[in-house]
Amino acid sequence: MSHHTHHNHQDAYAHVVSHLKEKGIRITETRKAVIRYLIDSLDHPSAEMIYKDLRPSYPSMSLATVYNNLKVLVEEGFVTELKRNNDTTTYYDFMGHDHLNVICERCGKITDLIAENMPSLEAQVQAQTGYQITKELLTIYGVCPACQSA
Amino acid sequence: MSHHTHHNHQDAYAHVVSHLKEKGIRITETRKAVIRYLIDSLDHPSAEMIYKDLRPSYPSMSLATVYNNLKVLVEEGFVTELKRNNDTTTYYDFMGHDHLNVICERCGKITDLIAENMPSLEAQVQAQTGYQITKELLTIYGVCPACQSA
DNA sequence: TTGCTTGCAAAAGGTTTGCATTAAG
DNA sequence: CTTAATGCAAACCTTTTGCAAGCAA
């Protein structure tokens, strides 16, 4: 995935838009808003959260449109879906490259982590299963510092 | 999790049942059926699948009961939930110890894998984030051999 | 102008809940 | 006996769909 190394939000935004244009996907106001929202977001919003936050600025936007746009971004590889146990909601994460999520079992907070040396099992798995590997996602469950105190 | 090393299905079954009894959880016919089903299952069934498969033998059992039992088994640590992208269904996996799932992006097949040397990032993550780590789950996405041919 | 995208509302899953009934211990 | 577990149906929540209208290219 070559389109996942950007130094700042502006770069990332421009890159997404130009990629979409190349593919003949139209750049609408709501689409721009969703892209920007995801790029600027530090955590992992759900469709509902995005909808609620953007509604004041885009009163006519519908929830279905948020879902439509998320779908496009996922298909184009700019966004990854995250799911948590005991929760039917889907969360969205801009820049879907290999990375590491740490999830608090108590409060549900999801923290991204830069794995210094995230070991790749790609070769081993490919050999053992014959799968053509596209992405690795390591999810770690635990209890966050705040919940440990409480 | 000490209760996750069994040489065969019978051991595992006996262990689950005795653990539940100790906790004062009643051993009903439907509960037994669900436990057995999960232990014998080679893949990762959904509640619906379990319900459909058990229905012939337990015609009066309801889907809600399957969910009830799955909830208990998850809470007691005998079963892990799995979720896939583009799919709102929850899948259940007996013996929720650290392991490795390989998911085919085309057909959705989920394969378990024994990682010879699944590297643990526990220490590193604990140091970086202060989280108390309870479980690691490595999910690998790819295309299975069958779908590669097609 | 063309047809992708939107907004709306209804429908479709999957899961949970409330409650009377049953049965495990 | 006691009360957890069951079965049923309705409710719930998230996500998807169908379609007429709007708008980007």
XYZ file of C-alpha atoms (C1' of nucleotides) in Angstrom:
350
model
C 0.000 0.000 0.000
C 2.024 2.877 -1.268
C -0.430 5.584 -0.332
C 0.084 5.373 3.370
C 3.063 7.496 4.167
C 2.302 11.125 4.669
C 4.015 13.708 6.771
C 0.916 15.691 7.606
C -2.816 15.815 7.251
C -2.718 18.068 4.233
C -0.572 15.628 2.307
C -2.817 12.761 3.256
C -5.953 14.619 2.251
C -4.557 15.678 -1.109
C -3.450 12.163 -1.777
C -6.808 10.600 -1.033
C -8.628 13.128 -3.184
C -6.331 12.733 -6.149
C -6.540 8.963 -5.916
C -10.322 9.107 -5.892
C -10.394 11.515 -8.826
C -8.174 9.214 -10.840
C -10.603 6.411 -10.232
C -13.461 8.599 -11.418
C -14.978 8.848 -7.980
C -16.614 12.212 -7.465
C -15.457 14.620 -4.815
C -18.585 15.854 -3.088
C -18.850 18.158 -0.094
C -19.916 15.382 2.217
C -17.191 13.107 0.954
C -14.595 15.771 1.612
C -15.974 16.272 5.091
C -15.799 12.585 5.947
C -12.250 12.274 4.623
C -11.096 15.289 6.596
C -12.846 14.076 9.704
C -11.130 10.715 9.559
C -7.714 12.184 8.864
C -8.010 14.634 11.740
C -9.450 12.112 14.125
C -7.050 10.851 16.734
C -9.217 7.986 17.859
C -11.473 5.578 15.996
C -14.916 6.999 15.333
C -18.033 5.067 14.421
C -20.329 6.100 11.562
C -22.728 7.488 14.129
C -20.027 9.610 15.766
C -18.941 11.046 12.441
C -22.540 11.776 11.576
C -23.228 13.554 14.842
C -20.062 15.612 14.671
C -20.520 16.689 11.075
C -24.242 17.370 11.309
C -23.908 20.929 12.632
C -21.808 21.905 9.615
C -23.714 19.764 7.127
C -27.301 19.711 8.392
C -28.651 17.969 5.330
C -26.203 15.081 5.363
C -27.705 11.705 6.160
C -26.302 8.797 8.079
C -26.572 6.614 5.002
C -24.226 8.986 3.199
C -21.666 8.623 5.943
C -21.883 4.869 5.486
C -21.607 5.221 1.712
C -18.461 7.257 2.013
C -16.901 4.996 4.588
C -17.524 2.089 2.271
C -15.741 3.803 -0.579
C -12.773 4.695 1.612
C -12.509 1.158 2.915
C -12.701 -0.260 -0.613
C -10.009 2.115 -1.814
C -7.792 1.069 1.048
C -7.635 4.360 2.919
C -9.572 3.252 5.947
C -9.644 0.116 8.062
C -12.575 -1.237 10.000
C -12.187 -2.140 13.642
C -14.620 -4.233 15.647
C -14.728 -4.802 19.365
C -16.222 -7.630 21.335
C -19.505 -7.001 23.104
C -20.154 -4.196 20.673
C -21.910 -4.438 17.340
C -20.574 -1.108 16.155
C -17.890 -0.758 13.508
C -15.122 1.763 14.099
C -13.061 3.353 11.372
C -9.371 3.993 11.299
C -7.680 6.162 8.689
C -4.577 4.711 7.069
C -5.082 1.032 7.145
C -1.555 -0.175 7.289
C -0.267 -2.903 9.530
C -0.374 -1.786 13.057
C -1.099 -2.604 16.572
C -4.226 -1.857 18.549
C -4.393 -2.059 22.289
C -7.937 -2.291 23.606
C -8.958 -1.742 27.213
C -11.303 -4.504 28.335
C -12.944 -2.281 30.938
C -13.613 1.053 29.278
C -13.190 0.042 25.656
C -10.606 2.652 24.785
C -8.603 1.746 21.694
C -5.034 2.959 21.580
C -2.849 2.885 18.518
C 0.715 1.953 19.001
C 3.799 2.259 16.917
C 5.400 -1.125 17.193
C 9.120 -0.568 17.123
C 9.753 -3.967 15.691
C 6.456 -5.583 14.984
C 7.565 -9.016 13.930
C 6.086 -10.207 10.671
C 4.846 -13.734 10.411
C 4.061 -13.267 6.759
C 6.632 -15.673 5.403
C 5.901 -18.338 7.990
C 2.142 -18.162 7.517
C 2.391 -18.084 3.749
C 4.475 -21.226 3.820
C 2.229 -23.042 6.279
C -1.126 -22.189 4.733
C -0.566 -21.160 1.150
C -2.393 -17.917 1.837
C -1.323 -14.817 -0.031
C -0.950 -12.397 2.867
C -2.157 -8.840 2.466
C -2.336 -7.398 5.957
C -1.422 -8.186 9.535
C -3.264 -6.802 12.508
C -2.147 -7.452 16.038
C -4.769 -6.764 18.656
C -3.819 -6.748 22.285
C -6.359 -6.780 25.081
C -5.656 -5.482 28.540
C -6.585 -2.988 31.206
C -5.573 0.627 30.726
C -3.816 2.571 33.492
C -6.926 4.599 34.352
C -9.056 1.495 34.824
C -6.331 -0.183 36.860
C -6.559 2.622 39.391
C -10.328 2.542 39.553
C -5.670 -18.919 31.820
C -4.906 -22.274 33.289
C -7.937 -24.068 31.947
C -6.831 -24.125 28.372
C -4.635 -27.124 27.969
C -6.453 -30.337 27.192
C -5.371 -33.361 25.315
C -8.770 -34.241 23.948
C -12.359 -33.142 23.712
C -13.478 -35.248 26.646
C -10.982 -33.608 28.971
C -11.999 -30.185 27.785
C -15.677 -30.905 28.217
C -15.240 -32.288 31.726
C -13.164 -29.333 32.680
C -15.651 -26.759 31.476
C -18.520 -28.506 33.227
C -16.713 -28.835 36.536
C -15.640 -25.214 36.390
C -19.220 -24.107 35.789
C -20.528 -26.297 38.603
C -18.034 -24.825 41.015
C -19.284 -21.379 40.131
C -22.846 -22.500 40.800
C -23.804 -22.296 37.143
C -26.369 -24.937 36.281
C -25.639 -27.628 33.733
C -28.683 -27.793 31.523
C -29.245 -29.942 28.465
C -28.960 -27.027 26.097
C -25.867 -25.746 27.837
C -24.228 -29.130 27.495
C -25.143 -29.233 23.839
C -23.634 -25.826 23.138
C -20.429 -26.659 24.987
C -20.049 -29.923 23.115
C -20.790 -28.259 19.818
C -18.117 -25.636 20.337
C -15.530 -28.137 21.490
C -16.160 -30.413 18.532
C -16.308 -27.581 16.045
C -13.269 -27.250 13.855
C -14.162 -23.842 12.547
C -15.748 -20.783 14.121
C -19.528 -20.979 14.200
C -21.946 -18.126 14.702
C -24.864 -18.314 17.135
C -27.153 -18.880 14.187
C -25.073 -21.792 12.913
C -25.042 -23.447 16.303
C -28.782 -22.954 16.585
C -29.490 -24.456 13.184
C -27.234 -27.438 13.756
C -28.575 -28.247 17.211
C -32.216 -27.673 16.383
C -32.880 -31.158 15.023
C -31.706 -32.711 18.292
C -33.180 -30.026 20.531
C -36.300 -28.822 18.731
C -37.478 -26.672 21.600
C -34.248 -24.767 22.050
C -34.409 -21.101 21.151
C -31.846 -18.838 19.562
C -31.875 -16.645 22.657
C -30.737 -19.623 24.694
C -27.809 -20.157 22.389
C -26.852 -16.521 22.929
C -27.289 -16.879 26.687
C -24.972 -19.831 26.787
C -22.388 -18.256 24.566
C -22.378 -15.249 26.858
C -21.693 -17.408 29.898
C -18.898 -19.265 28.158
C -17.293 -16.028 27.028
C -17.554 -14.567 30.528
C -16.015 -17.672 32.040
C -13.159 -17.471 29.592
C -13.798 -20.650 27.651
C -14.776 -19.028 24.402
C -13.504 -16.078 22.425
C -15.496 -13.874 20.109
C -14.284 -13.209 16.594
C -15.540 -10.490 14.289
C -14.901 -10.002 10.623
C -15.025 -6.921 8.479
C -18.031 -6.482 6.222
C -19.932 -8.810 8.486
C -21.933 -7.912 11.560
C -21.989 -11.487 12.798
C -20.047 -12.658 15.825
C -18.201 -15.953 15.561
C -17.231 -18.090 18.522
C -14.011 -19.892 19.132
C -13.565 -22.441 21.874
C -10.472 -22.033 24.020
C -9.670 -18.405 23.905
C -5.952 -18.488 24.309
C -3.524 -16.415 22.344
C -3.527 -17.506 18.813
C -3.446 -16.587 15.249
C -6.317 -16.296 12.814
C -5.877 -16.151 9.112
C -8.886 -14.769 7.283
C -9.515 -15.043 3.568
C -10.594 -11.688 2.191
C -12.484 -13.308 -0.685
C -14.480 -16.168 0.789
C -14.264 -15.239 4.453
C -12.885 -18.550 5.632
C -11.161 -18.276 9.009
C -8.266 -20.629 9.613
C -6.645 -21.213 12.975
C -2.956 -21.567 13.038
C -0.511 -22.847 15.539
C 2.184 -20.234 15.562
C 5.421 -22.014 16.212
C 6.947 -18.988 17.757
C 4.339 -16.336 17.985
C 6.382 -13.467 19.289
C 4.917 -11.777 22.316
C 4.944 -8.029 22.496
C 3.534 -8.107 25.987
C 6.553 -6.685 27.770
C 7.135 -4.007 25.173
C 3.532 -2.875 25.099
C 3.171 -2.947 28.867
C 6.202 -0.698 29.186
C 5.077 1.713 26.467
C 1.460 2.086 27.487
C 1.087 0.989 31.092
C -1.616 -1.444 30.038
C -1.951 -4.682 31.945
C -2.001 -7.129 29.060
C -4.413 -10.055 29.183
C -4.547 -11.411 25.667
C -2.891 -11.076 22.298
C -4.638 -11.809 19.052
C -2.872 -11.675 15.739
C -5.160 -11.494 12.754
C -3.757 -11.936 9.304
C -5.701 -11.123 6.163
C -4.989 -12.686 2.826
C -6.316 -14.804 -0.008
C -6.672 -18.532 0.538
C -5.308 -21.056 -1.980
C -8.765 -21.926 -3.327
C -9.612 -18.292 -4.031
C -6.221 -17.701 -5.606
C -7.016 -20.336 -8.224
C -10.479 -18.951 -8.925
C -25.931 16.045 -20.214
C -24.631 11.752 -17.742
C -24.823 8.896 -14.100
C -22.593 8.969 -9.539
C -24.014 10.572 -5.065
C -27.311 12.149 -1.916
C -31.252 12.060 1.457
C -35.023 9.796 3.054
C -37.455 6.072 4.831
C -38.152 1.467 5.096
C -36.080 -3.053 5.579
C -32.783 -6.162 6.963
C -29.709 -8.507 9.837
C -27.816 -9.707 14.478
C -28.361 -9.394 19.335
C -30.772 -8.262 23.601
C -34.644 -7.916 26.708
C -39.000 -8.853 29.448
C -41.688 -12.137 31.256
C -44.109 -16.306 32.284
C -42.740 -21.153 32.589
C -39.625 -24.936 33.441
C -36.303 -27.523 35.664
C -31.448 -27.961 38.126
C -29.536 -28.371 42.506
C -38.211 -25.462 47.436
C -35.441 -21.757 45.091
C -34.092 -19.358 41.646
C -31.248 -19.795 37.465
C -32.229 -20.985 32.775
C -35.435 -21.498 29.110
C -38.584 -20.197 25.136
C -41.069 -16.859 22.951
C -41.868 -12.533 20.966
C -41.049 -7.966 20.771
C -37.646 -4.408 20.958
C -33.188 -2.571 19.747
C -29.234 -1.026 17.176
C -26.356 -0.928 13.446
C -26.065 -1.242 8.701
C -28.047 -1.746 4.037
C -31.265 -0.898 0.321
C -34.506 1.291 -3.127
C -35.654 5.209 -5.303
C -36.441 10.002 -6.649
C -33.878 14.227 -6.728
C -29.463 16.710 -6.928
C -25.070 17.790 -8.470
C -19.930 16.867 -10.048
C -17.515 16.321 -14.116
